[in-house]
Amino acid sequence: MDRATGIDRQLARCRALAASRGWEVVAEFEDNAVSAFKSRGAGTAWSRLLASSAEVIVSVNLDRLLRGQADLLTIIAAGKTVATVEGDLDLTTADGRFRAELLTSLATFEVNRKRERQLRSNESRVAGGLPVPGKRRFGFEPGNVIERTAEADALRKAYRDLLDGRSVRSIAAEWGRQPVRVRTILSNPSNAGWVVRGGERFEAAPEVARIIDRETWQAARDLLTDEARRVSAGPARKHLLSGIARCECGAKMHSASRYYRCSRDADHALIRREEVEDEARTWLFFSILNDRSAERVGAPAPLAARLSELEDERTRWTAVAALPGADLAQVTKELSRIAQEAETASTELGRARVDSATADLIERAEASLTSIQPHAEGLEVNAAPFFEFFDGLELDQQRTLIETRLTITVRAGRGDDRVTVHKRAE
């Protein structure tokens, strides 16, 4: 038990037994708060006990000493005798070994029965929409029902920041945690009011806190799992175009001193950072300027509605299959059609959510252009307001704007015409 007093009482009873027999206590071993299912390998108290010079092992009872038959055989092989507060066992005799095996089997049975009761209890809780008791999740109080305000607020901000172009790595730095841990926390369905059991999601009970709405959670999850838009892959980026600009050979370019160079071959493209970064900023400006009046199609909502309709259809056809005389061939055909449509809609929805994840950032960029009026002859444009806005963004957000809108290729050689920038295909 994870209470020191429990261990202290056991030690006191064992010491008393040893003293009453006139035995010398050569060592004491304890594994406080260690699960019975943890390894008993090298370095554990169990392994040190077996290697000790003790002739007799004293324990309150066998439950406190053995986990099963394998542990019992290990003690027998070590040539040690067991004395328990509840009665001695001489493992050197056939009768003693039989009694020990019987007691150990009964203890194992009780452990297995307790595990089955716990599993049934957990299944009952999940069916009622309550999380299984266990480790406290980030954002929740112990029990994982009530939100912990400070952490929940940090989570909500992290979701907003992620969809606003920040990387998981920068959020992790702010939290003082590893990026992989932050990614796991943000991907947890429990934040959006689900209870997860065996990889399956169940609707949480009304009293369970919803830290974030499901639309936001799904958009963040799509962004986190989209391979083309990984937000924290590789080492932390320190320069605007690292990993975004590409050499004409197709390899990504990385920063080296004041330059970007091809990551595949040192003899390939090499260009000064400010030269290609100025080119990228200018192209980004004109790209957003030309698109600021373009109509945006809100794809996620219709796709989400279609997925809901397909789920209703699936439920109806499943109910039909249970009716007497149902045409199971027709039901199977319809369920197969629904599954294919749902998979296609889900894929498109994920793509649409990823594509729109930076919509707010782009709208803010467009807003910086509202006061810009082209020169009467159309030859000059005052881009200062946009560049002021762009330079005020965090590096993650600057990179997101460029990466989602432009492709940048650098050719080897010299001259101003070796940087090619294209608007990324929709």
Coordinates of C-alpha atoms in Angstrom, one line a residue:
M1 CA 0.0 0.0 0.0
D2 CA 1.2 3.5 -0.8
R3 CA 1.2 4.4 2.9
A4 CA 4.3 4.4 4.9
T5 CA 2.4 3.4 8.1
G6 CA 1.3 0.1 6.3
I7 CA 5.0 -0.8 5.7
D8 CA 6.0 0.3 9.3
R9 CA 3.4 -2.0 10.8
Q10 CA 4.5 -5.0 8.7
L11 CA 8.2 -4.4 9.7
A12 CA 7.3 -4.2 13.4
R13 CA 5.4 -7.5 13.3
C14 CA 8.3 -9.2 11.4
R15 CA 10.9 -7.8 13.8
A16 CA 8.8 -9.1 16.7
L17 CA 8.7 -12.6 15.3
A18 CA 12.5 -12.6 14.6
A19 CA 13.2 -11.5 18.2
S20 CA 10.9 -14.1 19.7
R21 CA 12.8 -16.8 17.8
G22 CA 16.2 -15.4 18.7
W23 CA 17.1 -14.8 15.0
E24 CA 19.6 -12.2 13.8
V25 CA 18.1 -9.8 11.3
V26 CA 20.7 -9.4 8.6
A27 CA 18.8 -7.1 6.3
E28 CA 15.3 -5.6 5.7
F29 CA 13.8 -5.2 2.2
E30 CA 10.6 -3.3 1.2
D31 CA 8.9 -2.3 -2.0
N32 CA 6.5 0.3 -0.9
A33 CA 3.8 1.4 -3.5
V34 CA 5.3 -1.0 -6.1
S35 CA 2.6 -2.8 -8.2
A36 CA 2.6 -6.6 -8.0
F37 CA 2.8 -6.5 -11.8
K38 CA 6.1 -4.6 -12.0
S39 CA 9.3 -6.4 -12.9
R40 CA 11.3 -8.1 -10.1
G41 CA 14.5 -7.9 -12.0
A42 CA 18.0 -6.7 -11.2
G43 CA 18.2 -3.8 -8.8
T44 CA 14.8 -4.5 -7.0
A45 CA 14.4 -5.3 -3.4
W46 CA 13.3 -8.8 -4.4
S47 CA 16.5 -9.5 -6.3
R48 CA 18.6 -8.2 -3.4
L49 CA 16.7 -10.4 -1.0
L50 CA 17.4 -13.5 -3.0
A51 CA 21.1 -12.6 -3.2
S52 CA 21.4 -11.9 0.5
S53 CA 23.0 -14.2 3.1
A54 CA 19.6 -14.7 4.9
E55 CA 18.6 -18.3 5.7
V56 CA 15.0 -17.4 6.6
I57 CA 12.7 -14.9 4.9
V58 CA 10.2 -13.3 7.4
S59 CA 7.0 -11.8 6.1
V60 CA 3.6 -11.0 7.5
N61 CA 2.0 -13.5 5.1
L62 CA 2.6 -15.0 1.7
D63 CA 0.5 -12.3 0.0
R64 CA 3.1 -9.7 1.0
L65 CA 6.0 -11.8 -0.4
L66 CA 4.9 -13.8 -3.4
R67 CA 3.0 -12.9 -6.6
G68 CA 2.6 -16.4 -7.9
Q69 CA 4.0 -19.9 -8.4
A70 CA 7.1 -18.5 -10.2
D71 CA 8.2 -16.5 -7.2
L72 CA 7.6 -19.5 -4.9
L73 CA 9.8 -21.7 -7.1
T74 CA 12.5 -19.0 -7.2
I75 CA 12.6 -19.0 -3.3
I76 CA 12.8 -22.8 -3.2
A77 CA 15.6 -22.7 -5.8
A78 CA 17.5 -20.2 -3.6
G79 CA 17.4 -22.7 -0.7
K80 CA 15.7 -20.3 1.7
T81 CA 13.0 -21.0 4.4
V82 CA 10.0 -18.8 4.8
A83 CA 8.5 -17.8 8.2
T84 CA 5.3 -15.8 8.3
V85 CA 3.7 -14.0 11.2
E86 CA 0.7 -16.2 10.5
G87 CA 2.7 -19.5 10.6
D88 CA 6.0 -21.0 9.4
L89 CA 6.5 -22.8 6.1
D90 CA 9.5 -25.2 5.7
L91 CA 10.2 -25.2 2.0
T92 CA 12.7 -27.9 2.3
T93 CA 10.0 -30.5 2.9
A94 CA 7.3 -31.8 0.5
D95 CA 4.6 -30.9 3.0
G96 CA 5.9 -27.4 3.4
R97 CA 6.1 -26.9 -0.4
F98 CA 2.6 -28.3 -0.9
R99 CA 1.1 -25.9 1.7
A100 CA 3.0 -23.0 0.2
E101 CA 1.8 -23.8 -3.3
L102 CA -1.8 -24.1 -2.1
L103 CA -1.6 -20.8 -0.3
T104 CA 0.0 -19.1 -3.3
S105 CA -2.6 -20.5 -5.6
L106 CA -5.4 -19.1 -3.4
A107 CA -3.7 -15.7 -3.3
T108 CA -3.3 -15.7 -7.1
F109 CA -7.0 -16.6 -7.4
E110 CA -8.0 -13.7 -5.2
V111 CA -5.9 -11.3 -7.2
N112 CA -7.4 -12.5 -10.5
R113 CA -10.9 -12.2 -9.0
K114 CA -10.2 -8.7 -7.8
R115 CA -9.0 -7.8 -11.3
E116 CA -12.2 -9.1 -12.8
R117 CA -14.3 -7.1 -10.4
Q118 CA -12.2 -4.0 -11.2
L119 CA -12.7 -4.5 -15.0
R120 CA -16.5 -4.9 -14.6
S121 CA -16.5 -1.7 -12.4
N122 CA -14.6 0.2 -15.1
E123 CA -16.9 -1.0 -17.8
S124 CA -19.9 0.1 -15.8
R125 CA -18.3 3.6 -15.2
V126 CA -17.6 4.1 -18.9
A127 CA -21.1 3.0 -19.9
G128 CA -22.3 5.7 -17.6
G129 CA -20.1 8.3 -19.2
L130 CA -17.6 8.5 -16.3
P131 CA -13.8 8.2 -16.7
V132 CA -12.0 5.3 -15.2
P133 CA -10.2 6.2 -11.9
G134 CA -6.5 6.5 -12.5
K135 CA -3.7 9.0 -13.2
R136 CA -4.9 12.6 -13.2
R137 CA -5.0 14.0 -16.7
F138 CA -3.6 17.5 -17.4
G139 CA -6.5 20.0 -17.2
F140 CA -8.5 18.0 -14.7
E141 CA -8.6 17.5 -10.9
P142 CA -8.0 14.0 -9.5
G143 CA -10.9 11.8 -10.8
N144 CA -10.8 13.5 -14.2
V145 CA -14.3 14.9 -13.9
I146 CA -13.8 18.5 -12.7
E147 CA -11.5 20.8 -14.6
R148 CA -8.4 22.3 -13.0
T149 CA -8.9 26.0 -14.0
A150 CA -5.3 27.1 -14.5
E151 CA -4.4 24.0 -16.6
A152 CA -7.7 24.1 -18.5
D153 CA -7.1 27.7 -19.4
A154 CA -3.6 26.8 -20.6
L155 CA -5.1 24.0 -22.7
R156 CA -7.6 26.3 -24.3
K157 CA -4.9 28.9 -25.1
A158 CA -2.7 26.1 -26.6
Y159 CA -5.5 25.0 -28.9
R160 CA -6.0 28.6 -30.1
D161 CA -2.2 29.1 -30.5
L162 CA -1.9 25.8 -32.5
L163 CA -4.6 26.8 -34.9
D164 CA -3.1 30.2 -35.2
G165 CA 0.2 28.9 -36.6
R166 CA 2.3 28.2 -33.5
S167 CA 4.2 25.0 -33.3
V168 CA 3.9 22.3 -30.7
R169 CA 7.5 22.9 -29.9
S170 CA 7.0 26.5 -28.9
I171 CA 3.9 25.6 -26.8
A172 CA 6.0 22.9 -25.1
A173 CA 8.7 25.4 -24.4
E174 CA 6.1 27.7 -22.8
W175 CA 4.8 24.8 -20.6
G176 CA 8.3 23.5 -19.8
R177 CA 7.4 20.0 -21.2
Q178 CA 8.6 17.8 -24.0
P179 CA 6.9 18.4 -27.4
V180 CA 5.8 14.7 -27.6
R181 CA 4.1 15.0 -24.2
V182 CA 2.3 18.2 -25.3
R183 CA 1.2 16.6 -28.6
T184 CA -0.3 13.7 -26.5
I185 CA -2.1 16.0 -24.2
L186 CA -3.6 18.1 -27.0
S187 CA -4.7 14.9 -28.9
N188 CA -6.6 13.5 -25.9
P189 CA -10.3 13.1 -26.6
S190 CA -11.1 13.6 -23.0
N191 CA -10.6 17.3 -23.4
A192 CA -13.6 17.4 -25.7
G193 CA -16.0 15.4 -23.6
W194 CA -15.3 11.8 -24.5
V195 CA -14.5 8.9 -22.3
V196 CA -12.0 6.5 -23.9
R197 CA -12.0 2.8 -23.2
G198 CA -10.1 0.2 -25.3
G199 CA -9.5 2.8 -28.0
E200 CA -13.2 3.5 -28.3
R201 CA -14.9 6.8 -27.5
F202 CA -18.0 7.2 -25.4
E203 CA -20.0 10.3 -24.7
A204 CA -19.0 11.7 -21.3
A205 CA -21.7 12.2 -18.6
P206 CA -23.0 15.8 -18.2
E207 CA -21.0 16.4 -15.0
V208 CA -17.7 15.7 -16.8
A209 CA -16.0 18.9 -17.8
R210 CA -15.6 19.8 -21.5
I211 CA -12.4 21.8 -21.7
I212 CA -12.6 22.5 -25.5
D213 CA -15.4 22.2 -28.1
R214 CA -15.2 19.2 -30.4
E215 CA -14.8 21.2 -33.6
T216 CA -11.7 22.9 -32.2
W217 CA -10.4 19.6 -30.9
Q218 CA -10.9 17.8 -34.2
A219 CA -9.3 20.7 -36.1
A220 CA -6.2 20.5 -33.8
R221 CA -6.0 16.7 -34.1
D222 CA -6.2 16.9 -37.9
L223 CA -3.4 19.4 -37.9
L224 CA -1.3 17.3 -35.5
T225 CA -1.7 14.1 -37.5
D226 CA -1.3 15.6 -41.0
E227 CA 2.0 14.4 -42.3
A228 CA 2.2 17.3 -44.8
R229 CA 1.8 19.9 -42.1
R230 CA 3.7 18.5 -39.1
V231 CA 4.0 21.3 -36.7
S232 CA 6.9 20.1 -34.6
A233 CA 8.9 17.7 -36.8
G234 CA 12.6 17.8 -36.4
P235 CA 14.7 20.2 -34.5
A236 CA 13.4 23.7 -33.5
R237 CA 13.5 26.1 -36.4
K238 CA 15.4 29.3 -35.8
H239 CA 15.2 30.9 -39.3
L240 CA 12.3 31.9 -41.5
L241 CA 12.8 29.5 -44.5
S242 CA 14.7 26.5 -42.9
G243 CA 13.0 23.4 -44.3
I244 CA 10.6 25.5 -46.4
A245 CA 12.9 26.6 -49.2
R246 CA 14.1 23.8 -51.4
C247 CA 17.0 23.3 -53.7
E248 CA 16.3 22.6 -57.4
C249 CA 17.2 19.0 -56.6
G250 CA 14.2 18.7 -54.3
A251 CA 16.1 18.6 -51.0
K252 CA 15.2 21.0 -48.2
M253 CA 17.5 23.9 -47.5
H254 CA 18.8 24.6 -44.0
S255 CA 20.6 27.5 -42.4
A256 CA 24.4 27.6 -42.4
S257 CA 26.0 30.8 -41.0
R258 CA 24.5 33.7 -43.1
Y259 CA 23.3 31.3 -45.9
Y260 CA 20.7 28.7 -46.8
R261 CA 22.3 25.7 -48.4
C262 CA 21.1 22.4 -49.9
S263 CA 20.8 19.7 -47.2
R264 CA 21.7 17.0 -49.7
D265 CA 24.8 18.3 -51.5
A266 CA 27.2 21.1 -50.5
D267 CA 27.8 21.8 -54.2
H268 CA 24.2 22.5 -54.8
A269 CA 22.2 25.7 -54.2
L270 CA 23.7 28.3 -51.7
I271 CA 22.2 31.7 -51.1
R272 CA 22.3 34.5 -48.6
R273 CA 19.5 34.3 -46.1
E274 CA 18.3 37.9 -46.4
E275 CA 18.2 37.6 -50.2
V276 CA 15.7 34.7 -50.4
E277 CA 13.8 35.9 -47.3
D278 CA 13.1 39.3 -48.8
E279 CA 11.9 37.6 -52.0
A280 CA 9.6 35.3 -50.0
R281 CA 8.2 38.2 -47.9
T282 CA 7.5 40.2 -51.1
W283 CA 5.8 37.3 -52.8
L284 CA 3.7 36.6 -49.7
F285 CA 2.5 40.2 -49.7
F286 CA 1.3 40.2 -53.3
S287 CA -0.2 36.7 -52.8
I288 CA -2.4 37.9 -49.9
L289 CA -3.1 41.3 -51.6
N290 CA -4.4 39.5 -54.7
D291 CA -6.5 37.1 -52.7
R292 CA -8.0 39.3 -50.0
S293 CA -11.3 39.7 -51.8
A294 CA -11.5 36.0 -52.8
E295 CA -14.6 34.2 -51.5
R296 CA -13.8 31.5 -49.0
V297 CA -15.8 28.3 -49.0
G298 CA -16.6 26.9 -45.6
A299 CA -16.1 23.2 -46.4
P300 CA -15.9 21.8 -42.9
A301 CA -19.5 22.5 -41.9
P302 CA -21.2 20.7 -44.9
L303 CA -18.8 17.8 -44.6
A304 CA -19.4 17.4 -40.9
A305 CA -23.1 17.5 -41.5
R306 CA -22.8 14.8 -44.2
L307 CA -20.8 12.6 -41.8
S308 CA -23.6 12.9 -39.2
E309 CA -26.1 12.0 -41.8
L310 CA -24.1 8.9 -42.8
E311 CA -23.9 7.9 -39.1
D312 CA -27.7 8.1 -38.8
E313 CA -28.0 6.0 -41.9
R314 CA -25.7 3.4 -40.5
T315 CA -27.8 3.2 -37.3
R316 CA -31.0 2.8 -39.3
W317 CA -29.6 0.0 -41.5
T318 CA -28.1 -1.8 -38.5
A319 CA -31.6 -1.7 -36.8
V320 CA -33.1 -3.1 -40.0
A321 CA -30.7 -6.1 -39.9
A322 CA -32.2 -7.1 -36.6
L323 CA -35.8 -7.3 -37.9
P324 CA -37.3 -10.7 -38.8
G325 CA -37.1 -11.4 -42.5
A326 CA -34.6 -8.6 -43.2
D327 CA -32.7 -8.8 -46.5
L328 CA -29.2 -9.2 -45.1
A329 CA -27.6 -9.0 -48.5
Q330 CA -29.2 -5.5 -49.1
V331 CA -28.2 -4.4 -45.6
T332 CA -24.6 -5.5 -46.1
K333 CA -24.5 -3.6 -49.4
E334 CA -25.9 -0.4 -47.9
L335 CA -23.5 -0.6 -44.9
S336 CA -20.6 -1.0 -47.2
R337 CA -21.7 2.0 -49.3
I338 CA -22.0 4.1 -46.1
A339 CA -18.6 3.0 -44.8
Q340 CA -17.0 4.0 -48.1
E341 CA -18.8 7.4 -48.2
A342 CA -17.9 8.1 -44.6
E343 CA -14.2 7.3 -45.2
T344 CA -14.1 9.7 -48.1
A345 CA -16.0 12.4 -46.3
S346 CA -13.8 12.0 -43.2
T347 CA -10.7 12.3 -45.3
E348 CA -12.0 15.5 -47.0
L349 CA -13.1 16.9 -43.7
G350 CA -9.7 16.4 -42.2
R351 CA -8.0 18.1 -45.2
A352 CA -10.5 21.0 -45.1
R353 CA -9.9 21.5 -41.4
V354 CA -6.1 21.5 -41.9
D355 CA -6.4 23.9 -44.8
S356 CA -8.6 26.3 -42.7
A357 CA -6.5 26.0 -39.5
T358 CA -4.7 29.2 -40.3
A359 CA -7.8 31.1 -41.6
D360 CA -7.7 33.5 -38.7
L361 CA -4.0 34.2 -39.2
I362 CA -4.6 34.9 -42.9
E363 CA -7.6 37.1 -42.2
R364 CA -5.4 39.2 -39.8
A365 CA -2.8 39.4 -42.6
E366 CA -5.5 40.6 -45.0
A367 CA -6.7 43.1 -42.4
S368 CA -3.3 44.8 -42.5
L369 CA -3.8 45.5 -46.2
T370 CA -7.2 47.3 -45.8
S371 CA -5.6 50.8 -45.9
I372 CA -3.3 50.0 -48.9
Q373 CA -4.3 51.7 -52.1
P374 CA -2.3 51.1 -55.3
H375 CA -0.6 54.0 -57.0
A376 CA -2.7 55.7 -59.7
E377 CA -0.6 54.2 -62.4
G378 CA -0.7 50.8 -60.7
L379 CA 3.1 50.7 -60.5
E380 CA 3.7 51.2 -56.8
V381 CA 2.1 49.8 -53.7
N382 CA 2.9 50.9 -50.1
A383 CA 3.6 47.5 -48.5
A384 CA 4.8 49.0 -45.2
P385 CA 1.6 48.1 -43.1
F386 CA 1.8 44.5 -44.2
F387 CA 5.5 44.1 -43.4
E388 CA 5.0 45.8 -40.0
F389 CA 2.2 43.3 -39.3
F390 CA 4.4 40.3 -40.6
D391 CA 7.5 41.3 -38.6
G392 CA 5.4 41.5 -35.4
L393 CA 4.3 37.9 -35.7
E394 CA 6.2 35.0 -33.9
L395 CA 8.5 33.0 -36.1
D396 CA 6.1 30.0 -36.1
Q397 CA 3.3 32.2 -37.5
Q398 CA 5.5 33.8 -40.1
R399 CA 6.6 30.3 -41.3
T400 CA 3.0 29.1 -41.3
L401 CA 1.9 31.9 -43.6
I402 CA 4.7 31.3 -46.1
E403 CA 4.5 27.5 -46.0
T404 CA 0.8 27.4 -46.5
R405 CA 0.8 29.8 -49.5
L406 CA 4.1 29.6 -51.3
T407 CA 6.6 27.1 -52.7
I408 CA 10.2 28.4 -52.9
T409 CA 12.9 26.9 -55.1
V410 CA 16.6 28.0 -55.3
R411 CA 18.9 27.1 -58.2
A412 CA 22.6 26.8 -58.0
G413 CA 24.8 29.6 -59.4
R414 CA 24.7 33.3 -59.1
G415 CA 22.3 36.2 -60.0
D416 CA 19.0 37.5 -58.9
D417 CA 16.9 35.2 -61.0
R418 CA 17.7 31.9 -59.3
V419 CA 14.9 32.1 -56.7
T420 CA 11.6 30.8 -58.1
V421 CA 8.4 31.4 -56.0
H422 CA 5.0 30.0 -56.8
K423 CA 1.7 30.3 -55.1
R424 CA 0.9 26.9 -53.6
A425 CA -1.8 25.0 -55.4
E426 CA -5.2 25.1 -53.6

